[in-house]
Amino acid sequence: MSEKILTAEELAEEIKKRFGVKDITIDKKAVGVKKRERVNLWIKGRREILKDLVKYLMELDYPHLAIISGSDLGSTVELIYHFSIYYGRKYQEIAINFSIELPKNDLTVPTICDLIPGALVTEREKQEMLGIKIEGIPDDRRIFLPEDFPEGVYPWRRDETGPDKMIRDLYEVREDED
Amino acid sequence: MKISYSIPIGPVHPALKEPVMFEFEIEGERIVNVDFKVGHVHRGIEWIGMHRKNPLQILPIAERICGICNISHPFAFCIAVENAAKIDVPDRAQYIRTIIAELERIHSHILWAGVAAHEIGFDSVLYLTWRVREKVLDLLEYLTGNRITKAMFTIGGVRRDITEEQYPKIREALDFYKKSFEKLKHVFLDDKTVKLRSRDCGILTKEDALKLCAVGPTTRASGVKKDVRVDFPYAAYGDLDIDYITPDILTGEVRGDVYDRIVVRLLEVKQSVEIIEQCLDNMPDGEIMFEPKVAKLLALLKKASGDGVGRAEAPRGEVIHYVKMREQDTPYTWKVRAPTYNNLMPWIPMLKGEQIADIPIVAASTDPCLSCTNRVAIVKDGKKEIVTHEYLHKLSVEKTRRLIG
């Protein structure tokens, strides 16, 4: 881990240079009477660079993965990895929101559990809620959905694999006979 | 020959927020492996928000994600929407938000301390701490009109002001907590029984805390300096004099055990009192809402487009909400992450190697509201034997008695 702390601008430049990413937005917001700033970096990237980006962040500071959020955008599924680095240094944390879009005919993304073991819970959640496949995930069981939830239905999807039919035809849901 | 048993524990009482089903593999008394399943009360709240509700209608739902963190969720949600819709919150509202959030931390940490005492069979301390907690609930009722769900937050501000006439009552309660702090500190930290059950029990190393993305007092007790209030200024925290609370401040060392988690939470109660005092002393004048007219605010939100992330430090750790706005009534995406979500994995290293009698206190030490484990089933050679939570609690109490002789 390097001692030098990069500013948001330096970090954005470095990521652009190393990974060939073009679309990076630096979102600064000043709050309170003293107008102290907090910095969000929004990066639009590709899944091919995900692991290398995490490795690069690990060179700077151990990245904290808060959550992976996901949206069904029609022809693609978007995943956003919400990382942060430089926590533990007063007011210097940089939040890094790394988004990737996966085409619906190839919903796969490599696991990052080998780098950040704490990513397991959120990766399992993305599998069951969005129907994506996390390649190499150490534990691919469901986590939040019940075991009797039908296969092939993904609650956060907005297409034919979404839960619309289950919600519309609620009368079909019967209690188990046991 | 060693025979290993598998013990499923849970799911917990559905009235509490993070019900978990544990499965322990044990050899004799020792836990050798831990597995968990969550989601027993997954209510699809995010789906309701994404498909049925506008942001103002989501607020009461967000407030009910968790009974105890009922400020943290609307807090993070408001910040996320404000970021996405580029709304500026008036400074006075930021200070009021801070005060309410810190009052919530006081009541939550003291509630936890009582539960922890109960788990090790120290019920007189449970009564003492919960009596101390009443004062902050009374104050919250005085300020907001309700003890638990307070409906204080709105997009772009707060719904009620805190006026000068209310200051004396707030200060009186703060003085009460300053006095009680010494007493609570003595009861929890100097007591032989508490020490015997919590020292070197349920250890989470700093390395594991980092790798497993632990948050809140759980990670700080392992020596990781991570606190959204200090790391990433929001509300009034950027104006205040605050620092990370780690156990070495008091004890000079970090062990990452249950005792250290008690130390961190107690010190944070004191810190919260100081934060509220700073807020009262420096409260700016001005409006408390960005837009008081609901119809106007909704029209503005309907036009908003963009992504927003809101982070707030709840009593249990970082709460993060993500919203995607796409010029429609409802947010296109709403993702909620509560702190216990990240504190699930750290349970595994904490519980491995401990005894069955330690399960209640170690599991409760991350403050997951798991204290209501309603039944335990012991599986042996395919035969299931159900024992009650009372039995598990009895084991824990017996261990305490055994240790104090």
Coordinates of C-alpha atoms in Angstrom, one line a residue:
Chain A
M1 CA 0.0 0.0 0.0
S2 CA 1.4 3.3 -0.9
E3 CA 1.7 6.2 1.5
K4 CA 0.8 9.0 -0.8
I5 CA -2.8 10.0 -0.8
L6 CA -4.2 10.8 -4.3
T7 CA -6.8 13.5 -4.8
A8 CA -10.0 12.6 -6.6
E9 CA -8.6 14.3 -9.8
E10 CA -5.3 12.4 -9.6
L11 CA -7.2 9.1 -9.0
A12 CA -9.5 9.8 -11.9
E13 CA -6.6 10.6 -14.2
E14 CA -4.7 7.5 -13.1
I15 CA -7.8 5.2 -13.7
K16 CA -8.3 6.8 -17.2
K17 CA -4.7 6.2 -18.1
R18 CA -4.4 2.6 -16.7
F19 CA -7.7 1.2 -17.9
G20 CA -8.6 3.3 -20.9
V21 CA -11.9 4.5 -19.2
K22 CA -13.3 7.6 -20.7
D23 CA -16.4 8.3 -18.7
I24 CA -15.5 9.4 -15.1
T25 CA -17.5 12.1 -13.3
I26 CA -16.2 13.7 -10.1
D27 CA -19.1 14.7 -8.0
K28 CA -18.2 17.0 -5.2
K29 CA -20.7 18.2 -2.6
A30 CA -20.0 20.8 0.1
V31 CA -22.1 20.5 3.2
G32 CA -22.6 22.3 6.5
V33 CA -21.6 25.8 7.5
K34 CA -17.9 25.1 7.0
K35 CA -18.7 23.7 3.5
R36 CA -16.6 20.6 3.9
E37 CA -16.5 18.6 0.7
R38 CA -17.3 15.0 0.1
V39 CA -16.3 13.3 -3.1
N40 CA -18.0 10.7 -5.2
L41 CA -16.3 9.3 -8.3
W42 CA -18.7 7.8 -10.9
I43 CA -16.9 5.5 -13.3
K44 CA -18.5 3.9 -16.3
G45 CA -16.4 0.9 -17.1
R46 CA -16.4 -2.6 -18.5
R47 CA -16.5 -6.0 -16.7
E48 CA -13.1 -6.9 -18.2
I49 CA -11.4 -4.2 -16.0
L50 CA -13.3 -4.9 -12.8
K51 CA -10.7 -7.2 -11.2
D52 CA -7.8 -5.1 -12.2
L53 CA -9.5 -2.0 -10.9
V54 CA -10.0 -3.7 -7.5
K55 CA -6.3 -4.8 -7.5
Y56 CA -5.3 -1.2 -8.3
L57 CA -7.4 0.2 -5.5
M58 CA -5.8 -2.4 -3.2
E59 CA -2.4 -0.9 -4.0
L60 CA -3.7 2.4 -2.7
D61 CA -5.7 1.4 0.4
Y62 CA -7.8 -1.7 1.3
P63 CA -11.1 -0.9 -0.5
H64 CA -14.3 -1.2 1.4
L65 CA -17.1 -2.6 -0.7
A66 CA -20.4 -1.2 0.7
I67 CA -22.8 -2.9 -1.8
I68 CA -23.3 -3.8 -5.4
S69 CA -26.5 -2.2 -6.7
G70 CA -28.2 -3.3 -9.8
S71 CA -30.9 -2.1 -12.3
D72 CA -32.6 -3.7 -15.3
L73 CA -32.2 -1.1 -18.0
G74 CA -34.0 -2.9 -20.8
S75 CA -31.5 -4.5 -23.1
T76 CA -28.8 -4.5 -20.4
V77 CA -28.4 -5.1 -16.6
E78 CA -26.4 -2.4 -14.9
L79 CA -24.3 -3.2 -11.8
I80 CA -22.7 -0.6 -9.7
Y81 CA -20.0 -1.5 -7.3
H82 CA -19.9 1.0 -4.4
F83 CA -16.3 1.1 -3.1
S84 CA -14.6 3.5 -0.8
I85 CA -10.9 4.1 -0.1
Y86 CA -9.0 6.4 2.3
Y87 CA -11.4 5.9 5.2
G88 CA -9.8 6.3 8.6
R89 CA -8.3 9.7 7.4
K90 CA -10.5 12.5 8.5
Y91 CA -12.8 13.8 5.7
Q92 CA -10.5 12.3 3.0
E93 CA -12.6 9.3 2.0
I94 CA -13.3 8.9 -1.7
A95 CA -16.3 6.9 -2.7
I96 CA -15.9 5.1 -6.0
N97 CA -19.0 4.0 -7.8
F98 CA -17.9 1.7 -10.6
S99 CA -20.7 0.8 -13.0
I100 CA -20.8 -1.9 -15.7
E101 CA -23.5 -2.8 -18.1
L102 CA -24.0 -6.5 -19.0
P103 CA -25.9 -7.4 -22.2
K104 CA -28.9 -9.6 -21.5
N105 CA -27.6 -12.5 -23.6
D106 CA -24.4 -12.7 -21.5
L107 CA -25.1 -11.9 -17.9
T108 CA -21.9 -13.0 -16.4
V109 CA -19.3 -11.2 -14.3
P110 CA -16.3 -12.5 -12.5
T111 CA -16.4 -12.8 -8.7
I112 CA -14.2 -10.5 -6.6
C113 CA -14.5 -12.7 -3.5
D114 CA -10.9 -13.8 -4.0
L115 CA -9.8 -10.2 -3.5
I116 CA -12.5 -9.0 -1.1
P117 CA -14.0 -12.0 0.7
G118 CA -16.8 -9.7 2.2
A119 CA -18.3 -9.4 -1.3
L120 CA -19.9 -12.8 -1.0
V121 CA -23.3 -11.7 0.5
T122 CA -23.9 -9.0 -2.0
E123 CA -22.8 -11.2 -5.0
R124 CA -25.2 -13.9 -3.9
E125 CA -27.9 -11.3 -3.7
K126 CA -27.3 -10.1 -7.2
Q127 CA -27.4 -13.7 -8.6
E128 CA -30.9 -14.4 -7.1
M129 CA -32.4 -10.9 -7.6
L130 CA -31.1 -10.1 -11.1
G131 CA -30.4 -13.5 -12.6
I132 CA -26.8 -12.7 -13.4
K133 CA -24.1 -15.4 -13.1
I134 CA -21.1 -14.5 -10.9
E135 CA -18.3 -16.7 -12.3
G136 CA -16.2 -18.4 -9.7
I137 CA -18.4 -17.4 -6.7
P138 CA -17.3 -19.6 -3.7
D139 CA -20.9 -20.2 -2.6
D140 CA -23.7 -19.9 -5.1
R141 CA -26.7 -20.7 -2.9
R142 CA -29.6 -18.3 -2.5
I143 CA -29.4 -16.0 0.5
F144 CA -32.5 -13.9 0.8
L145 CA -35.1 -15.7 -1.3
P146 CA -36.9 -18.6 0.2
E147 CA -36.0 -22.1 -1.0
D148 CA -39.5 -22.7 -2.6
F149 CA -39.3 -19.5 -4.7
P150 CA -39.7 -20.5 -8.4
E151 CA -36.5 -20.9 -10.5
G152 CA -36.0 -18.4 -13.3
V153 CA -37.9 -15.6 -11.6
Y154 CA -35.8 -12.6 -10.6
P155 CA -37.5 -10.0 -8.4
W156 CA -35.6 -6.9 -9.7
R157 CA -35.9 -7.7 -13.4
R158 CA -38.4 -5.6 -15.5
D159 CA -38.7 -8.1 -18.4
E160 CA -40.4 -11.5 -18.8
T161 CA -38.2 -13.0 -16.1
G162 CA -39.5 -10.4 -13.5
P163 CA -42.1 -11.2 -10.8
D164 CA -45.0 -9.5 -12.6
K165 CA -47.0 -12.7 -13.2
M166 CA -46.6 -13.7 -9.6
I167 CA -47.9 -10.3 -8.4
R168 CA -50.8 -10.2 -10.9
D169 CA -51.9 -13.7 -10.2
L170 CA -51.6 -13.6 -6.5
Y171 CA -54.7 -15.9 -6.1
E172 CA -52.6 -18.7 -7.5
V173 CA -50.4 -18.7 -4.5
R174 CA -51.6 -21.3 -2.1
E175 CA -50.3 -22.3 1.3
D176 CA -48.3 -25.5 1.4
E177 CA -50.1 -28.5 2.5
D178 CA -48.0 -29.8 5.4
Chain B
M1 CA -13.8 -40.8 17.9
K2 CA -15.0 -37.3 17.5
I3 CA -18.6 -36.9 16.5
S4 CA -19.7 -33.6 15.1
Y5 CA -23.2 -32.3 15.4
S6 CA -25.0 -29.8 13.4
I7 CA -27.1 -27.2 15.3
P8 CA -29.5 -24.9 13.4
I9 CA -30.4 -21.8 15.3
G10 CA -33.2 -19.5 14.3
P11 CA -34.9 -18.0 12.3
V12 CA -35.4 -15.3 14.9
H13 CA -38.5 -13.5 15.9
P14 CA -40.0 -11.8 12.9
A15 CA -40.7 -8.6 14.8
L16 CA -37.0 -7.9 14.9
K17 CA -35.0 -6.6 12.0
E18 CA -32.4 -9.1 11.0
P19 CA -33.7 -12.6 11.5
V20 CA -31.0 -15.1 10.8
M21 CA -30.9 -18.9 10.6
F22 CA -27.6 -20.2 11.9
E23 CA -26.3 -23.7 11.4
F24 CA -23.5 -24.6 13.7
E25 CA -21.3 -27.6 13.3
I26 CA -20.0 -28.5 16.7
E27 CA -17.5 -31.0 18.3
G28 CA -18.4 -31.5 21.9
E29 CA -18.9 -27.9 23.1
R30 CA -16.7 -26.3 20.5
I31 CA -18.0 -24.6 17.3
V32 CA -16.0 -25.8 14.3
N33 CA -18.1 -24.3 11.5
V34 CA -20.8 -21.7 11.0
D35 CA -23.3 -21.2 8.2
F36 CA -26.2 -18.8 8.0
K37 CA -29.3 -18.1 6.0
V38 CA -31.1 -14.7 6.0
G39 CA -34.1 -13.3 4.4
H40 CA -36.9 -14.7 6.5
V41 CA -38.6 -11.4 6.7
H42 CA -37.4 -10.0 3.4
R43 CA -40.5 -7.8 2.6
G44 CA -39.5 -6.7 -0.9
I45 CA -39.5 -3.1 0.4
E46 CA -37.1 -2.0 -2.4
W47 CA -39.5 -3.4 -5.0
I48 CA -42.4 -1.5 -3.5
G49 CA -40.4 1.7 -3.6
M50 CA -39.3 1.1 -7.2
H51 CA -42.7 0.3 -8.6
R52 CA -45.4 1.8 -6.4
K53 CA -44.2 4.9 -4.5
N54 CA -42.9 8.3 -5.1
P55 CA -39.9 9.5 -2.9
L56 CA -42.1 11.2 -0.3
Q57 CA -44.2 8.0 0.1
I58 CA -41.1 6.0 0.4
L59 CA -40.0 7.9 3.5
P60 CA -42.5 6.3 5.9
I61 CA -41.6 2.9 4.5
A62 CA -37.9 3.6 4.8
E63 CA -38.5 4.6 8.4
R64 CA -40.1 1.2 9.0
I65 CA -37.2 -0.9 7.6
C66 CA -35.9 -1.0 11.1
G67 CA -37.5 0.0 14.4
I68 CA -34.3 1.0 16.0
C69 CA -32.5 2.6 13.0
N70 CA -35.7 4.4 12.1
I71 CA -33.7 7.7 11.5
S72 CA -30.7 6.2 9.7
H73 CA -32.8 4.8 6.8
P74 CA -34.8 8.0 6.0
F75 CA -31.5 9.9 6.5
A76 CA -29.6 7.9 3.9
F77 CA -32.5 7.8 1.5
C78 CA -33.0 11.6 1.8
I79 CA -29.3 12.2 1.0
A80 CA -29.4 9.8 -1.9
V81 CA -32.5 11.6 -3.5
E82 CA -31.1 15.0 -2.7
N83 CA -27.8 14.0 -4.5
A84 CA -29.7 12.6 -7.5
A85 CA -32.1 15.6 -7.8
K86 CA -29.4 18.2 -6.9
I87 CA -31.3 19.6 -3.9
D88 CA -29.5 21.7 -1.2
V89 CA -30.5 21.2 2.4
P90 CA -30.6 24.3 4.6
D91 CA -27.9 24.4 7.3
R92 CA -30.4 24.5 10.1
A93 CA -32.0 21.3 8.9
Q94 CA -28.6 19.7 8.8
Y95 CA -28.0 20.4 12.4
I96 CA -31.5 19.2 13.5
R97 CA -30.9 16.0 11.5
T98 CA -27.6 15.5 13.3
I99 CA -29.2 16.0 16.8
I100 CA -32.0 13.5 16.1
A101 CA -29.6 10.9 14.6
E102 CA -27.3 11.2 17.7
L103 CA -30.3 10.9 20.1
E104 CA -31.1 7.7 18.2
R105 CA -27.5 6.4 18.7
I106 CA -27.8 7.1 22.5
H107 CA -31.0 5.0 22.8
S108 CA -29.8 2.3 20.5
H109 CA -26.4 1.8 22.2
I110 CA -27.9 1.7 25.7
L111 CA -30.6 -0.7 24.5
W112 CA -27.8 -2.9 23.2
A113 CA -25.9 -2.7 26.5
G114 CA -29.0 -4.0 28.3
V115 CA -29.4 -6.8 25.9
A116 CA -25.8 -7.8 26.2
A117 CA -26.1 -7.9 30.0
H118 CA -29.2 -10.1 29.7
E119 CA -27.4 -12.5 27.4
I120 CA -24.8 -13.3 30.0
G121 CA -27.5 -13.6 32.7
F122 CA -27.0 -10.2 34.4
D123 CA -30.6 -9.1 34.4
S124 CA -30.3 -6.5 37.1
V125 CA -28.0 -4.6 34.8
L126 CA -30.6 -4.9 32.0
Y127 CA -33.1 -3.2 34.2
L128 CA -30.7 -0.5 35.1
T129 CA -29.6 0.3 31.6
W130 CA -33.1 0.3 30.2
R131 CA -34.2 2.7 32.9
V132 CA -31.4 5.0 31.9
R133 CA -32.6 4.7 28.3
E134 CA -36.1 6.0 29.1
K135 CA -34.8 9.5 29.4
V136 CA -33.7 9.8 25.8
L137 CA -37.0 8.3 24.6
D138 CA -38.9 10.8 26.6
L139 CA -36.8 13.6 25.1
L140 CA -37.4 12.2 21.6
E141 CA -41.1 12.2 22.2
Y142 CA -40.9 15.8 23.5
L143 CA -39.0 16.9 20.3
T144 CA -40.7 14.9 17.6
G145 CA -44.0 13.7 19.1
N146 CA -43.1 10.1 19.1
R147 CA -40.7 7.8 20.9
I148 CA -39.8 5.5 18.0
T149 CA -41.0 6.3 14.5
K150 CA -40.4 10.0 14.4
A151 CA -41.3 11.2 10.9
M152 CA -38.8 14.0 11.2
F153 CA -37.2 13.7 7.8
T154 CA -38.3 14.9 4.4
I155 CA -36.5 15.3 1.1
G156 CA -34.6 18.6 1.4
G157 CA -34.9 19.1 5.2
V158 CA -36.7 18.2 8.4
R159 CA -40.4 18.6 9.2
R160 CA -40.1 20.1 12.6
D161 CA -37.9 22.7 14.1
I162 CA -36.0 22.6 17.4
T163 CA -36.5 25.9 19.1
E164 CA -34.7 27.8 21.9
E165 CA -37.5 27.0 24.3
Q166 CA -36.7 23.4 23.9
Y167 CA -33.0 23.7 24.7
P168 CA -33.3 23.5 28.5
K169 CA -35.0 20.1 28.3
I170 CA -32.4 18.8 25.9
R171 CA -29.5 20.0 28.1
E172 CA -31.1 18.5 31.2
A173 CA -31.2 15.1 29.4
L174 CA -27.6 15.5 28.2
D175 CA -26.4 16.3 31.8
F176 CA -28.3 13.2 32.9
Y177 CA -26.4 11.0 30.4
K178 CA -23.1 12.6 31.4
K179 CA -23.7 11.5 35.0
S180 CA -25.0 8.1 34.0
F181 CA -22.0 7.5 31.8
E182 CA -19.6 7.1 34.7
K183 CA -22.0 4.7 36.4
L184 CA -22.5 2.6 33.2
K185 CA -18.8 2.5 32.6
H186 CA -18.2 1.2 36.1
V187 CA -20.9 -1.4 35.8
F188 CA -19.8 -2.7 32.4
L189 CA -16.1 -2.3 32.3
D190 CA -14.9 -2.8 35.9
D191 CA -17.1 -5.8 36.7
K192 CA -15.4 -9.1 37.0
T193 CA -18.3 -11.1 35.6
V194 CA -18.7 -9.0 32.5
K195 CA -15.0 -9.2 31.9
L196 CA -14.9 -13.0 32.4
R197 CA -17.5 -13.5 29.7
S198 CA -16.5 -10.9 27.2
R199 CA -12.6 -10.6 27.3
D200 CA -11.0 -12.6 24.5
C201 CA -14.3 -13.9 23.4
G202 CA -15.6 -13.7 19.9
I203 CA -12.5 -12.1 18.5
L204 CA -12.5 -10.4 15.1
T205 CA -9.0 -9.5 13.9
K206 CA -8.3 -6.2 12.2
E207 CA -7.5 -8.1 9.0
D208 CA -10.7 -10.0 9.0
A209 CA -12.7 -6.9 9.7
L210 CA -11.2 -5.2 6.7
K211 CA -11.5 -8.2 4.4
L212 CA -15.1 -9.0 5.4
C213 CA -16.1 -5.3 5.0
A214 CA -17.4 -5.0 8.6
V215 CA -18.9 -1.7 9.6
G216 CA -19.8 0.4 12.6
P217 CA -18.7 -0.4 16.2
T218 CA -18.0 -4.0 15.2
T219 CA -15.1 -2.9 12.9
R220 CA -14.0 0.0 15.1
A221 CA -13.7 -2.4 18.1
S222 CA -11.2 -4.3 15.9
G223 CA -9.1 -1.2 15.4
V224 CA -10.3 -0.2 11.9
K225 CA -10.9 3.5 11.8
K226 CA -14.1 3.7 9.8
D227 CA -17.0 6.0 10.6
V228 CA -19.0 7.8 7.9
R229 CA -19.5 10.8 10.2
V230 CA -15.7 11.4 10.2
D231 CA -14.7 10.0 6.8
F232 CA -17.3 11.5 4.5
P233 CA -19.0 14.7 5.7
Y234 CA -22.8 14.8 5.7
A235 CA -25.3 16.8 7.6
A236 CA -23.5 18.9 10.2
Y237 CA -20.7 16.4 11.0
G238 CA -18.2 18.3 8.8
D239 CA -18.5 21.3 11.1
L240 CA -18.0 19.4 14.3
D241 CA -15.0 18.3 16.3
I242 CA -15.3 14.5 16.2
D243 CA -12.9 11.6 15.9
Y244 CA -12.9 7.8 15.5
I245 CA -13.7 5.8 18.6
T246 CA -11.5 2.8 19.0
P247 CA -11.1 0.8 22.2
D248 CA -7.5 1.8 22.7
I249 CA -8.6 5.3 23.6
L250 CA -9.7 3.8 27.0
T251 CA -7.8 0.6 27.4
G252 CA -4.6 1.3 25.5
E253 CA -5.0 -1.8 23.3
V254 CA -7.2 -3.3 20.7
R255 CA -8.2 -7.0 21.0
G256 CA -11.3 -7.0 18.9
D257 CA -13.3 -9.1 21.4
V258 CA -16.8 -8.6 22.8
Y259 CA -15.4 -6.4 25.6
D260 CA -13.9 -4.0 23.1
R261 CA -17.3 -3.8 21.4
I262 CA -18.8 -2.8 24.8
V263 CA -16.0 -0.2 25.2
V264 CA -16.6 1.4 21.8
R265 CA -20.4 1.6 22.2
L266 CA -20.1 3.2 25.7
L267 CA -17.6 5.8 24.5
E268 CA -19.9 6.5 21.5
V269 CA -22.8 7.4 23.9
K270 CA -20.5 10.0 25.5
Q271 CA -19.4 11.2 22.0
S272 CA -23.1 11.6 21.0
V273 CA -23.8 13.7 24.0
E274 CA -20.9 16.0 23.0
I275 CA -22.0 16.2 19.4
I276 CA -25.5 17.3 20.4
E277 CA -24.0 20.0 22.7
Q278 CA -21.9 21.3 19.8
C279 CA -24.9 21.4 17.6
L280 CA -27.0 23.3 20.1
D281 CA -24.1 25.8 20.6
N282 CA -23.6 26.4 16.9
M283 CA -27.1 26.0 15.5
P284 CA -27.5 28.3 12.5
D285 CA -30.6 30.3 11.8
G286 CA -32.7 29.8 8.7
E287 CA -35.2 27.6 6.9
I288 CA -35.7 24.0 7.8
M289 CA -36.9 22.8 4.4
F290 CA -35.8 23.2 0.8
E291 CA -39.4 23.3 -0.4
P292 CA -42.2 23.3 2.1
K293 CA -44.9 22.8 -0.6
V294 CA -45.3 19.1 -1.2
A295 CA -46.8 19.4 -4.7
K296 CA -44.0 21.6 -5.8
L297 CA -41.4 19.3 -4.3
L298 CA -42.9 16.3 -6.0
A299 CA -43.1 18.0 -9.3
L300 CA -39.4 18.8 -9.0
L301 CA -38.5 15.2 -8.0
K302 CA -40.5 13.9 -11.0
K303 CA -38.2 15.9 -13.3
A304 CA -35.0 14.6 -11.7
S305 CA -32.7 12.3 -13.5
G306 CA -29.5 10.8 -12.3
D307 CA -27.9 8.5 -9.7
G308 CA -27.5 9.3 -6.0
V309 CA -25.9 7.6 -3.1
G310 CA -26.7 8.4 0.5
R311 CA -24.6 7.2 3.4
A312 CA -25.2 7.7 7.1
E313 CA -23.6 6.2 10.2
A314 CA -26.3 4.3 12.0
P315 CA -25.8 3.0 15.5
R316 CA -24.7 -0.3 14.0
G317 CA -22.6 1.1 11.2
E318 CA -22.8 2.6 7.7
V319 CA -26.3 2.6 6.1
I320 CA -26.1 3.1 2.3
H321 CA -29.0 3.8 0.0
Y322 CA -28.7 4.1 -3.8
V323 CA -31.4 5.6 -6.0
K324 CA -31.6 6.0 -9.8
M325 CA -34.0 8.7 -10.9
R326 CA -35.4 8.6 -14.5
E327 CA -37.9 11.4 -14.7
Q328 CA -40.8 9.4 -13.4
D329 CA -42.9 9.3 -10.3
T330 CA -41.1 6.4 -8.6
P331 CA -37.3 6.0 -8.4
Y332 CA -36.2 3.6 -11.1
T333 CA -33.9 1.8 -8.7
W334 CA -33.8 1.8 -4.9
K335 CA -31.2 -0.2 -3.1
V336 CA -31.0 -0.3 0.7
R337 CA -28.2 -1.7 2.6
A338 CA -28.4 -1.9 6.4
P339 CA -25.2 -2.4 8.5
T340 CA -25.9 -5.9 9.6
Y341 CA -25.8 -7.0 6.0
N342 CA -22.0 -6.3 6.0
N343 CA -21.7 -7.6 9.6
L344 CA -23.0 -11.1 8.7
M345 CA -19.7 -12.6 7.4
P346 CA -17.7 -11.4 10.4
W347 CA -19.8 -13.7 12.6
I348 CA -18.0 -16.7 11.1
P349 CA -14.5 -15.9 12.4
M350 CA -16.0 -14.6 15.7
L351 CA -17.9 -17.7 16.5
K352 CA -15.4 -20.4 15.3
G353 CA -13.7 -22.0 18.2
E354 CA -16.1 -20.6 20.8
Q355 CA -18.5 -22.7 22.9
I356 CA -22.3 -23.1 22.5
A357 CA -22.8 -21.1 25.6
D358 CA -21.0 -18.2 24.0
I359 CA -23.4 -18.0 21.0
P360 CA -25.9 -15.5 22.5
I361 CA -23.3 -13.0 23.6
V362 CA -21.0 -13.2 20.6
A363 CA -23.9 -13.1 18.1
A364 CA -25.4 -10.2 20.0
S365 CA -22.1 -8.4 20.1
T366 CA -22.5 -7.0 16.6
D367 CA -25.9 -5.7 17.7
P368 CA -27.9 -7.5 15.1
C369 CA -31.1 -7.8 17.1
L370 CA -30.5 -11.5 17.1
S371 CA -31.1 -11.7 20.8
C372 CA -34.6 -13.0 20.1
T373 CA -33.5 -16.4 18.8
N374 CA -36.7 -18.2 19.3
R375 CA -35.7 -21.8 19.1
V376 CA -32.8 -24.1 18.5
A377 CA -32.9 -27.5 16.9
I378 CA -30.2 -30.0 17.5
V379 CA -29.7 -32.5 14.8
K380 CA -28.1 -35.8 15.7
D381 CA -28.0 -38.8 13.3
G382 CA -30.8 -37.3 11.3
K383 CA -33.1 -36.9 14.4
K384 CA -34.2 -33.4 15.1
E385 CA -34.5 -32.3 18.7
I386 CA -35.9 -28.8 19.3
V387 CA -34.8 -26.9 22.3
T388 CA -35.9 -23.4 23.3
H389 CA -34.2 -20.1 23.4
E390 CA -34.6 -20.3 27.2
Y391 CA -32.4 -23.4 27.2
L392 CA -29.7 -21.7 25.2
H393 CA -29.9 -18.7 27.6
K394 CA -29.7 -21.0 30.5
L395 CA -26.5 -22.5 29.2
S396 CA -25.1 -19.0 28.9
V397 CA -26.1 -18.1 32.5
E398 CA -24.7 -21.3 33.8
K399 CA -21.4 -20.5 32.1
T400 CA -21.3 -17.1 33.9
R401 CA -22.0 -18.8 37.2
R402 CA -19.3 -21.4 36.6
L403 CA -16.8 -18.7 35.9
I404 CA -17.5 -16.7 39.0
G405 CA -17.4 -19.9 41.0

